[in-house]
Amino acid sequence: MKLTADNYYSQEANLEYMSVSQFKDFDRCEAQAMAKLSGEYAEPKGDCFLIGSYVGAVIEGNGALERFISENPQAFSSRGPTKGELKSDYKHADKMVESLQSDPVCRQMLEGDKEVIITGELYGTLWKAKLDVHNPDEGRIVDLKTAEKLRKAYWMDGERVSFVENFRYTLQMAVYTELERIAYGRFDILEPLIVAVSKEDVPDKAVICFDEETMQTELMKVEAKLPRILLVKEGFEEPRRCEKCRYCRQTKQVTGLIHYLDLLEA
Ligand SMILES: [Zn+2]
């Protein structure tokens, strides 16, 4: 199928193509990923997601904000003198946009074609990706991210990591960069960058770059994990439950006892 802005997130597209978010779903919990693919389960859209999408829509331009408004009417006031305005919870998102747009470097990094859909074969399967900003003339692809704080530390496998690793943006940038190279038949990759803006009362912002070694390591992880994921997706292997995620909790049936010391086991 040919991917468009309208069918990009459809179930049909997700069945035909692998994507970074689908890969991360499978890597986290196969049962949840399969339930999402069959339409049996959907994750609720949180405020965080809406703020991120709103900031992205304003930066994108070209009617993206109008689309956001029609798809997310709950974010806008429907009554009183503020009718049609962004609800106060989201008003802060305007400050985040302003913070980016008033900065010459961020503004420049966000220049280029927006929301560019690319597809390509990587490690034996078709992938889809949507680049926030594609600027081959300047040699870069850019993803726009909103974060609670840019310098907040998270714990991951016993290590202190930034929001970039915690949300696996290194994996995303590695796959996007490689897919872009394949889709456009390039010999060299474009430079992957993240333009990040924080949700603090005075928003922080940064242009974040990556090293090639990390990008290679992430691709190797994808290559190693993909065969099992594809077997599950195609129905040749039973999906495993993680017993921790929202979907597993929702469908859980207690089948035995757990020793209290095992509760914090990974
Ligand atoms: Zn699970």
PDB file of N, CA, C and O and ligand atoms in Angstrom, residues 28-29 31-32 241-248, ligand 1:
ATOM      1  N   ARG A  28       9.180  -4.267  24.241  1.00  0.00           N
ATOM      2  CA  ARG A  28       8.698  -4.067  25.604  1.00  0.00           C
ATOM      3  C   ARG A  28       7.779  -5.219  26.005  1.00  0.00           C
ATOM      4  O   ARG A  28       7.918  -5.809  27.052  1.00  0.00           O
ATOM      5  N   CYS A  29       6.808  -5.527  25.147  1.00  0.00           N
ATOM      6  CA  CYS A  29       5.841  -6.590  25.468  1.00  0.00           C
ATOM      7  C   CYS A  29       5.161  -7.072  24.189  1.00  0.00           C
ATOM      8  O   CYS A  29       4.379  -6.347  23.582  1.00  0.00           O
ATOM      9  N   ALA A  31       2.879  -9.339  23.752  1.00  0.00           N
ATOM     10  CA  ALA A  31       1.422  -9.513  23.858  1.00  0.00           C
ATOM     11  C   ALA A  31       0.708  -8.184  23.620  1.00  0.00           C
ATOM     12  O   ALA A  31      -0.301  -8.116  22.902  1.00  0.00           O
ATOM     13  N   GLN A  32       1.260  -7.128  24.219  1.00  0.00           N
ATOM     14  CA  GLN A  32       0.655  -5.809  24.047  1.00  0.00           C
ATOM     15  C   GLN A  32       0.763  -5.348  22.583  1.00  0.00           C
ATOM     16  O   GLN A  32      -0.196  -4.822  22.019  1.00  0.00           O
ATOM     17  N   ARG A 241       4.009 -12.477  27.234  1.00  0.00           N
ATOM     18  CA  ARG A 241       3.483 -11.398  28.065  1.00  0.00           C
ATOM     19  C   ARG A 241       4.570 -10.906  29.003  1.00  0.00           C
ATOM     20  O   ARG A 241       5.352 -11.703  29.522  1.00  0.00           O
ATOM     21  N   CYS A 242       4.618  -9.566  29.221  1.00  0.00           N
ATOM     22  CA  CYS A 242       5.621  -9.051  30.158  1.00  0.00           C
ATOM     23  C   CYS A 242       5.098  -9.060  31.585  1.00  0.00           C
ATOM     24  O   CYS A 242       5.861  -9.020  32.531  1.00  0.00           O
ATOM     25  N   GLU A 243       3.788  -9.112  31.741  1.00  0.00           N
ATOM     26  CA  GLU A 243       3.099  -9.100  33.038  1.00  0.00           C
ATOM     27  C   GLU A 243       3.332  -7.823  33.835  1.00  0.00           C
ATOM     28  O   GLU A 243       3.150  -7.792  35.042  1.00  0.00           O
ATOM     29  N   LYS A 244       3.781  -6.765  33.159  1.00  0.00           N
ATOM     30  CA  LYS A 244       4.019  -5.508  33.868  1.00  0.00           C
ATOM     31  C   LYS A 244       3.317  -4.330  33.210  1.00  0.00           C
ATOM     32  O   LYS A 244       2.979  -3.359  33.875  1.00  0.00           O
ATOM     33  N   CYS A 245       3.135  -4.389  31.901  1.00  0.00           N
ATOM     34  CA  CYS A 245       2.626  -3.216  31.188  1.00  0.00           C
ATOM     35  C   CYS A 245       1.124  -3.036  31.429  1.00  0.00           C
ATOM     36  O   CYS A 245       0.460  -3.885  32.025  1.00  0.00           O
ATOM     37  N   ARG A 246       0.608  -1.947  30.954  1.00  0.00           N
ATOM     38  CA  ARG A 246      -0.798  -1.613  31.150  1.00  0.00           C
ATOM     39  C   ARG A 246      -1.712  -2.700  30.555  1.00  0.00           C
ATOM     40  O   ARG A 246      -2.694  -3.105  31.160  1.00  0.00           O
ATOM     41  N   TYR A 247      -1.366  -3.165  29.374  1.00  0.00           N
ATOM     42  CA  TYR A 247      -2.172  -4.213  28.727  1.00  0.00           C
ATOM     43  C   TYR A 247      -2.149  -5.499  29.557  1.00  0.00           C
ATOM     44  O   TYR A 247      -3.184  -6.113  29.790  1.00  0.00           O
ATOM     45  N   CYS A 248      -0.978  -5.916  30.001  1.00  0.00           N
ATOM     46  CA  CYS A 248      -0.880  -7.151  30.784  1.00  0.00           C
ATOM     47  C   CYS A 248      -1.633  -7.025  32.093  1.00  0.00           C
ATOM     48  O   CYS A 248      -2.278  -7.973  32.541  1.00  0.00           O
TER      49      CYS A 248
HETATM   50 ZN    ZN B   1       2.865  -6.621  28.864  1.00  0.00          ZN
END
